[in-house]
Each structure stands twice: as C-alpha cells, then as structure tokens.
Tab-separated table of C-alpha atoms in Angstrom:
chain	number	residue	atom	x	y	z
C	1	MET	CA	-50.426	-176.629	-14.126
C	2	LYS	CA	-50.559	-179.486	-16.584
C	3	PHE	CA	-47.695	-181.903	-17.173
C	4	GLN	CA	-46.850	-183.991	-20.189
C	5	GLY	CA	-43.821	-185.879	-21.421
C	6	VAL	CA	-40.895	-187.048	-19.311
C	7	LEU	CA	-40.571	-185.451	-15.882
C	8	PHE	CA	-37.010	-184.505	-14.926
C	9	PHE	CA	-35.744	-184.977	-11.365
C	10	PRO	CA	-32.247	-183.462	-11.382
C	11	VAL	CA	-29.559	-184.520	-8.950
C	12	THR	CA	-28.083	-181.927	-6.594
C	13	PRO	CA	-24.413	-181.316	-7.444
C	14	PHE	CA	-21.943	-180.783	-4.609
C	15	SER	CA	-18.537	-179.123	-4.818
C	16	ALA	CA	-15.334	-180.726	-3.562
C	17	ASP	CA	-15.941	-179.176	-0.134
C	18	GLY	CA	-19.434	-180.681	0.005
C	19	SER	CA	-21.349	-177.448	-0.586
C	20	LEU	CA	-24.159	-176.933	-3.077
C	21	ASP	CA	-22.728	-176.249	-6.536
C	22	GLU	CA	-25.188	-173.812	-8.099
C	23	GLU	CA	-23.302	-173.423	-11.373
C	24	ARG	CA	-23.295	-177.158	-12.087
C	25	LEU	CA	-26.913	-177.460	-11.005
C	26	ALA	CA	-27.809	-174.802	-13.561
C	27	ARG	CA	-25.871	-176.653	-16.275
C	28	HIS	CA	-27.537	-179.937	-15.321
C	29	ILE	CA	-31.013	-178.435	-15.445
C	30	GLU	CA	-30.362	-176.567	-18.691
C	31	SER	CA	-29.248	-179.764	-20.410
C	32	GLY	CA	-32.380	-181.568	-19.229
C	33	VAL	CA	-34.741	-178.853	-20.381
C	34	ALA	CA	-32.925	-178.623	-23.713
C	35	ALA	CA	-33.311	-182.388	-24.113
C	36	GLY	CA	-37.091	-182.103	-23.797
C	37	ALA	CA	-38.094	-182.427	-20.137
C	38	GLY	CA	-41.777	-181.840	-19.474
C	39	GLY	CA	-41.152	-180.441	-15.998
C	40	VAL	CA	-38.370	-179.996	-13.456
C	41	PHE	CA	-38.683	-181.342	-9.905
C	42	VAL	CA	-35.681	-179.897	-8.083
C	43	ALA	CA	-34.370	-180.867	-4.629
C	44	CYS	CA	-36.701	-183.848	-4.493
C	45	GLY	CA	-35.905	-187.533	-3.918
C	46	THR	CA	-33.284	-187.895	-6.634
C	47	GLY	CA	-31.979	-184.481	-5.577
C	48	GLU	CA	-31.255	-185.709	-2.019
C	49	PHE	CA	-34.025	-183.726	-0.347
C	50	HIS	CA	-33.357	-185.726	2.817
C	51	ALA	CA	-29.804	-184.322	3.025
C	52	LEU	CA	-30.387	-180.652	2.150
C	53	THR	CA	-30.824	-177.731	4.485
C	54	PRO	CA	-33.920	-175.525	4.066
C	55	GLU	CA	-31.645	-172.772	2.776
C	56	GLU	CA	-30.113	-175.131	0.184
C	57	ILE	CA	-33.577	-176.183	-0.982
C	58	GLU	CA	-34.458	-172.524	-1.492
C	59	ARG	CA	-31.226	-171.826	-3.360
C	60	ALA	CA	-31.617	-174.901	-5.575
C	61	THR	CA	-35.190	-173.879	-6.376
C	62	ARG	CA	-34.078	-170.388	-7.329
C	63	VAL	CA	-31.423	-171.828	-9.655
C	64	ALA	CA	-34.027	-174.056	-11.313
C	65	VAL	CA	-36.477	-171.191	-11.761
C	66	GLU	CA	-33.846	-168.877	-13.219
C	67	THR	CA	-32.460	-171.588	-15.512
C	68	THR	CA	-35.781	-172.805	-16.896
C	69	ALA	CA	-36.983	-169.206	-17.372
C	70	GLY	CA	-40.603	-170.278	-17.670
C	71	ARG	CA	-40.047	-172.909	-20.343
C	72	VAL	CA	-41.374	-175.743	-18.155
C	73	PRO	CA	-42.968	-175.894	-14.685
C	74	VAL	CA	-40.627	-176.091	-11.683
C	75	LEU	CA	-41.615	-177.903	-8.494
C	76	ALA	CA	-39.540	-178.331	-5.358
C	77	ALA	CA	-39.950	-180.537	-2.318
C	78	ALA	CA	-41.270	-179.930	1.171
C	79	GLY	CA	-41.854	-182.572	3.812
C	80	GLY	CA	-41.047	-183.987	7.199
C	81	PRO	CA	-42.396	-182.352	10.386
C	82	ALA	CA	-45.373	-180.121	9.607
C	83	PRO	CA	-43.721	-176.878	10.808
C	84	VAL	CA	-40.618	-177.665	8.739
C	85	ALA	CA	-42.706	-178.524	5.677
C	86	ARG	CA	-44.626	-175.263	6.008
C	87	ASP	CA	-41.338	-173.352	6.163
C	88	GLN	CA	-39.977	-175.206	3.134
C	89	ALA	CA	-43.155	-174.543	1.162
C	90	GLY	CA	-42.779	-170.845	1.905
C	91	ARG	CA	-39.152	-170.894	0.849
C	92	VAL	CA	-39.771	-172.534	-2.526
C	93	ALA	CA	-42.611	-170.095	-3.145
C	94	ARG	CA	-40.263	-167.156	-2.469
C	95	ALA	CA	-37.772	-168.739	-4.852
C	96	GLY	CA	-40.380	-168.618	-7.621
C	97	ALA	CA	-41.392	-172.282	-7.933
C	98	ASP	CA	-44.591	-173.192	-9.740
C	99	GLY	CA	-45.552	-175.856	-7.217
C	100	VAL	CA	-44.614	-178.092	-4.296
C	101	LEU	CA	-44.029	-181.843	-4.118
C	102	LEU	CA	-45.163	-182.662	-0.573
C	103	LEU	CA	-43.335	-185.614	0.950
C	104	PRO	CA	-44.697	-187.570	3.955
C	105	PRO	CA	-44.505	-186.680	7.647
C	106	TYR	CA	-41.317	-187.653	9.423
C	107	LEU	CA	-40.925	-191.172	10.864
C	108	VAL	CA	-44.466	-191.561	12.131
C	109	THR	CA	-47.283	-193.879	11.184
C	110	ALA	CA	-50.408	-191.744	11.248
C	111	PRO	CA	-54.109	-192.568	10.980
C	112	GLN	CA	-55.845	-191.491	7.796
C	113	PRO	CA	-57.399	-188.327	9.332
C	114	GLY	CA	-53.916	-187.328	10.514
C	115	LEU	CA	-52.555	-187.512	6.967
C	116	VAL	CA	-55.379	-185.276	5.772
C	117	ARG	CA	-54.597	-182.839	8.585
C	118	TYR	CA	-50.925	-182.812	7.604
C	119	VAL	CA	-51.744	-181.895	4.010
C	120	GLU	CA	-54.252	-179.286	5.174
C	121	GLU	CA	-51.694	-177.591	7.424
C	122	VAL	CA	-48.956	-177.471	4.801
C	123	THR	CA	-51.171	-176.355	1.938
C	124	ALA	CA	-52.574	-173.590	4.145
C	125	ALA	CA	-49.050	-172.124	4.301
C	126	THR	CA	-48.693	-171.627	0.546
C	127	ASP	CA	-50.659	-170.456	-2.461
C	128	LEU	CA	-48.743	-172.831	-4.731
C	129	PRO	CA	-50.253	-175.967	-6.290
C	130	VAL	CA	-49.264	-179.086	-4.356
C	131	VAL	CA	-48.632	-182.675	-5.467
C	132	PHE	CA	-48.821	-185.136	-2.561
C	133	TYR	CA	-46.223	-187.926	-2.566
C	134	GLN	CA	-47.595	-191.218	-1.243
C	135	ARG	CA	-44.651	-193.221	0.045
C	136	GLY	CA	-43.116	-194.633	3.211
C	137	THR	CA	-45.566	-194.301	6.087
C	138	ALA	CA	-48.026	-192.161	4.097
C	139	ARG	CA	-50.310	-194.821	2.654
C	140	LEU	CA	-53.722	-193.558	1.637
C	141	THR	CA	-57.034	-195.306	1.289
C	142	GLY	CA	-59.231	-194.374	-1.633
C	143	THR	CA	-61.477	-192.369	0.677
C	144	THR	CA	-58.554	-190.412	2.125
C	145	ALA	CA	-57.050	-189.779	-1.303
C	146	ALA	CA	-60.381	-188.367	-2.489
C	147	GLU	CA	-60.523	-186.125	0.579
C	148	ILE	CA	-56.990	-184.848	-0.032
C	149	ALA	CA	-57.654	-184.360	-3.746
C	150	ALA	CA	-60.609	-182.140	-2.858
C	151	LEU	CA	-58.449	-179.795	-0.763
C	152	PRO	CA	-57.678	-176.349	-2.196
C	153	ARG	CA	-54.348	-176.260	-4.043
C	154	VAL	CA	-53.840	-180.059	-4.161
C	155	VAL	CA	-53.513	-180.830	-7.867
C	156	GLY	CA	-51.908	-184.263	-7.988
C	157	LEU	CA	-50.828	-187.441	-6.246
C	158	LYS	CA	-47.557	-189.236	-6.822
C	159	ASP	CA	-47.255	-192.894	-5.842
C	160	GLY	CA	-44.012	-194.293	-4.500
C	161	ILE	CA	-45.414	-197.439	-2.903
C	162	GLY	CA	-46.083	-199.657	-5.910
C	163	ASP	CA	-49.284	-201.326	-4.713
C	164	ILE	CA	-51.162	-201.397	-8.007
C	165	GLU	CA	-54.466	-202.475	-6.468
C	166	ARG	CA	-54.294	-199.680	-3.880
C	167	MET	CA	-53.419	-197.145	-6.559
C	168	HIS	CA	-56.237	-198.349	-8.792
C	169	ARG	CA	-58.686	-197.840	-5.929
C	170	ILE	CA	-57.267	-194.363	-5.339
C	171	VAL	CA	-57.614	-193.368	-8.997
C	172	ARG	CA	-61.199	-194.588	-9.098
C	173	ALA	CA	-62.112	-192.894	-5.819
C	174	VAL	CA	-60.627	-189.549	-6.845
C	175	ARG	CA	-62.158	-189.638	-10.306
C	176	ALA	CA	-65.577	-190.197	-8.718
C	177	VAL	CA	-65.343	-186.768	-7.074
C	178	PRO	CA	-66.819	-183.986	-9.234
C	179	GLY	CA	-64.293	-181.410	-10.370
C	180	THR	CA	-61.258	-183.700	-10.344
C	181	GLU	CA	-61.014	-184.070	-14.104
C	182	ASP	CA	-57.710	-182.163	-14.158
C	183	PHE	CA	-56.258	-183.898	-11.088
C	184	GLN	CA	-53.024	-185.644	-12.105
C	185	PHE	CA	-51.540	-188.960	-10.985
C	186	PHE	CA	-47.841	-189.817	-11.143
C	187	ASN	CA	-45.886	-193.053	-10.926
C	188	GLY	CA	-43.044	-192.161	-8.578
C	189	LEU	CA	-41.364	-195.519	-8.078
C	190	PRO	CA	-37.574	-195.745	-8.458
C	191	THR	CA	-36.754	-196.482	-12.105
C	192	ALA	CA	-40.423	-195.894	-12.869
C	193	GLU	CA	-40.118	-197.134	-16.451
C	194	MET	CA	-40.148	-200.707	-15.118
C	195	THR	CA	-43.728	-200.271	-13.923
C	196	ALA	CA	-44.910	-197.606	-16.385
C	197	PRO	CA	-46.910	-200.051	-18.564
C	198	ALA	CA	-48.776	-201.378	-15.511
C	199	TYR	CA	-49.520	-197.887	-14.198
C	200	GLN	CA	-50.666	-196.778	-17.610
C	201	GLY	CA	-53.234	-199.565	-17.455
C	202	ILE	CA	-54.895	-198.029	-14.386
C	203	GLY	CA	-54.911	-194.504	-15.755
C	204	VAL	CA	-51.573	-193.233	-14.449
C	205	GLY	CA	-49.640	-192.100	-17.505
C	206	LEU	CA	-47.177	-189.650	-15.930
C	207	TYR	CA	-43.984	-190.873	-14.306
C	208	SER	CA	-40.719	-189.534	-12.954
C	209	SER	CA	-37.641	-190.651	-14.848
C	210	ALA	CA	-34.376	-190.784	-12.913
C	211	VAL	CA	-32.699	-192.166	-16.040
C	212	PHE	CA	-33.513	-188.910	-17.835
C	213	ALA	CA	-31.025	-187.184	-15.513
C	214	PHE	CA	-28.073	-189.011	-17.085
C	215	ALA	CA	-29.379	-190.578	-20.295
C	216	PRO	CA	-32.261	-188.540	-21.712
C	217	GLU	CA	-31.824	-190.321	-25.039
C	218	ILE	CA	-32.807	-193.629	-23.424
C	219	ALA	CA	-35.608	-192.144	-21.349
C	220	LEU	CA	-37.138	-190.390	-24.348
C	221	ALA	CA	-36.850	-193.486	-26.531
C	222	PHE	CA	-38.760	-195.464	-23.914
C	223	HIS	CA	-41.384	-192.739	-23.501
C	224	ARG	CA	-41.972	-192.551	-27.252
C	225	ALA	CA	-42.265	-196.328	-27.483
C	226	LEU	CA	-44.734	-196.468	-24.598
C	227	ALA	CA	-46.836	-193.610	-25.960
C	228	GLY	CA	-46.787	-195.162	-29.436
C	229	GLU	CA	-47.727	-198.609	-28.115
C	230	ASP	CA	-44.557	-200.057	-29.585
C	231	ASP	CA	-44.562	-203.068	-27.273
C	232	THR	CA	-41.547	-204.683	-28.924
C	233	ARG	CA	-39.359	-201.638	-28.333
C	234	VAL	CA	-40.677	-201.190	-24.781
C	235	THR	CA	-39.837	-204.811	-24.005
C	236	THR	CA	-36.368	-204.534	-25.543
C	237	LEU	CA	-35.514	-201.446	-23.483
C	238	LEU	CA	-36.848	-203.055	-20.314
C	239	ASP	CA	-34.981	-206.310	-20.893
C	240	GLU	CA	-31.670	-204.881	-22.058
C	241	PHE	CA	-31.333	-201.674	-20.062
C	242	TYR	CA	-33.882	-200.958	-17.349
C	243	GLY	CA	-34.023	-204.482	-15.947
C	244	PRO	CA	-30.230	-204.791	-15.543
C	245	LEU	CA	-30.121	-201.251	-14.112
C	246	VAL	CA	-32.657	-202.196	-11.444
C	247	GLU	CA	-30.666	-205.324	-10.588
C	248	LEU	CA	-27.585	-203.173	-10.031
C	249	ARG	CA	-29.592	-200.571	-8.127
C	250	ASP	CA	-30.979	-203.175	-5.738
C	251	GLU	CA	-27.546	-204.441	-4.706
C	252	VAL	CA	-26.995	-201.523	-2.314
C	253	PRO	CA	-29.592	-199.442	-0.447
C	254	GLY	CA	-29.593	-195.866	-1.661
C	255	TYR	CA	-28.279	-196.660	-5.116
C	256	ALA	CA	-31.546	-195.273	-6.523
C	257	VAL	CA	-29.842	-191.902	-5.953
C	258	SER	CA	-26.134	-192.774	-5.912
C	259	LEU	CA	-26.158	-194.474	-9.311
C	260	ILE	CA	-27.964	-191.533	-10.875
C	261	LYS	CA	-25.304	-189.112	-9.690
C	262	ALA	CA	-22.600	-191.471	-10.935
C	263	GLY	CA	-24.377	-191.657	-14.281
C	264	VAL	CA	-24.477	-187.877	-14.634
C	265	THR	CA	-20.741	-187.740	-13.933
C	266	LEU	CA	-20.064	-190.526	-16.438
C	267	ARG	CA	-21.899	-188.514	-19.094
C	268	GLY	CA	-19.582	-185.533	-18.637
C	269	LEU	CA	-20.809	-183.343	-15.770
C	270	ASP	CA	-19.071	-184.042	-12.470
C	271	VAL	CA	-21.785	-183.549	-9.839
C	272	GLY	CA	-19.822	-184.913	-6.898
C	273	GLY	CA	-20.826	-187.683	-4.540
C	274	VAL	CA	-23.795	-188.235	-2.264
C	275	ARG	CA	-24.180	-187.049	1.298
C	276	ALA	CA	-24.500	-189.366	4.282
C	277	PRO	CA	-26.210	-191.641	5.008
C	278	LEU	CA	-25.980	-192.686	1.343
C	279	VAL	CA	-22.746	-194.030	-0.118
C	280	ASP	CA	-21.189	-193.608	-3.531
C	281	PRO	CA	-21.058	-196.598	-5.900
C	282	THR	CA	-17.971	-198.785	-5.824
C	283	PRO	CA	-15.574	-198.609	-8.801
C	284	GLU	CA	-16.845	-202.010	-9.932
C	285	HIS	CA	-20.445	-200.807	-9.864
C	286	VAL	CA	-19.542	-197.609	-11.709
C	287	ALA	CA	-17.866	-199.707	-14.400
C	288	ARG	CA	-20.993	-201.865	-14.723
C	289	LEU	CA	-23.119	-198.732	-14.935
C	290	ALA	CA	-20.898	-197.328	-17.700
C	291	LYS	CA	-21.364	-200.481	-19.763
C	292	LEU	CA	-25.111	-200.396	-19.174
C	293	ILE	CA	-25.334	-196.796	-20.331
C	294	ASP	CA	-23.334	-197.531	-23.479
C	295	HIS	CA	-25.560	-200.481	-24.325
C	296	GLY	CA	-28.733	-198.557	-23.504
C	297	LEU	CA	-27.702	-195.768	-25.860
C	298	GLU	CA	-27.095	-198.318	-28.617
C	299	VAL	CA	-30.552	-199.805	-28.064
C	300	ALA	CA	-32.155	-196.357	-27.978
C	301	ARG	CA	-30.554	-195.424	-31.288
C	302	ALA	CA	-31.468	-198.674	-32.999
C-alpha cells in the first residue's frame, strides 16, 4: 500500500437527530476522491473518532469502501484500550478497509516496551496493514520506532507531536533497519501544511490535509507548489491562508475539527455540528472562516 498526493481525512456528517448520516458521508467522500485525493482516512481524527461508537466506525468505513470502489486506499481508525482497538481493527477489516490508522492507548503514559506491546497486540488481531499514529502520550524513541516498524503488518508512522528533532531521529533509526525501504512516514499535525516544508526536509513528504476536506483547490495548489519547489507560492499560501487559519483554529480548543466541519458546510454540503466535548464555531468565527476560504481560493487560482 503506497500513498502519494494529498491524503483526505473526511469529516463525519451527522443528521439533525445526531445520528451518522451515511448518504452525506458518501457524497463528501466522492467529492474528495473526484478532486484528486491520494487516499481516504475515514473516521479518524478529523472524522471525530473520539466520539464515534464502534458500530459507527464500521458503518463509516463501509461507506468509504463502497464509495471509493477501489480507486484509492481506504484506512480507518482504531485506538484506545487494547481490547477496544482490537475490536475496532476487526470491524474495519470486515467493512473492507485497506488498512488501519492505530491511535494511541487511552489516557495512560506507558514505557517504551509497553507501546511496542500495544502495537503487537492490536496488529495480531488483523491482517490489514497498520500505520501507527504517534501523538498524545504515545511518544516514541528512535529505538522503539525501529522496533515497531519491524513488526509484521506495520507499514507506516504518522507524527502528531511536532518535535522535528525527535522525528528526524525516528526516520534515521527506522531507515537503518534493513527492509524498511517502503516504510512510509506521515506528518499528521493539525493544518499540516504549516509544517510540511520542515517535515519534507527530514524525509517526511506525506501529510494529512484537513483543508482538503473543504477546499481541495487550496490544498492541491499548496501541494503542487511544494512538490514543484515553488517557494514563492508556498510562502504566499502560508502567509495569506494557512497562517490566518491556524490563528483562528487556536482560539478555541477543538477547532481543528469544528472549523473543518463548518468549512464543509460553507462549501455547500451541510454535515451538521460536532459531538461533545467539542463545540461548534461561533457565528463570528464562521464568518471569519468564510472570508478566509474566499481569499484562499483567490490565491489558489492566481
């Protein structure tokens, strides 16, 4: 399973009664794939994994698999307590996913051998390829990352911490292990475009784009500029769109998800609000987001 291009992390639409809206999820995913997504990561961080039931994760995965129809790889999330993560991994496999994004253990700071054990136990419950998500309390050393990368079925590591030195050590440690030539690294920070140039410098070219969910035109323009080493265009997009978006995002915890859902709705597909404990953006913040999107589209077209 090899990824390229912009990775799409769809939001999870909810109906007026708060239930999973499968029809709108299918429309959302179809529009992203049609726009040029390199892969679909459903029911993950942007998709409110933390607020979904195991049954909803399975249903959302099935919708993604049926909608993409093999055009791009589909991964879905598992995580939390080891028994729950094993169950989730089994569910997304039954739903037809191509792989699993494994999130960290639940609310526990574990020693490095414990993190390896966690990955071992979850990967033993599925035949699917697994990408491990380093974030929160799951902080790997280079040695541990190399050990995890050597496990059967582990094919990638996504970083959501943002410690460039740590990640550089991890990349070097994993690459020193024979047979890891195809192992893939991902920048998984919120609004990853802001740090994409730095990650690219340490050999991490793939990144998740939340912006792609509501403004694929902007996300693709940035990706093309970065790949083409068009530093002027990269800087313009960072200064005039991504930077202001991050400033707005940082005003309220959880806006890394809430603003994305609001953006999708602003672009014409009403995906509902977020589930607790997140909150929806205020009208003032939605208005600021609308202006940002309009300006970002102008910059992308220029």
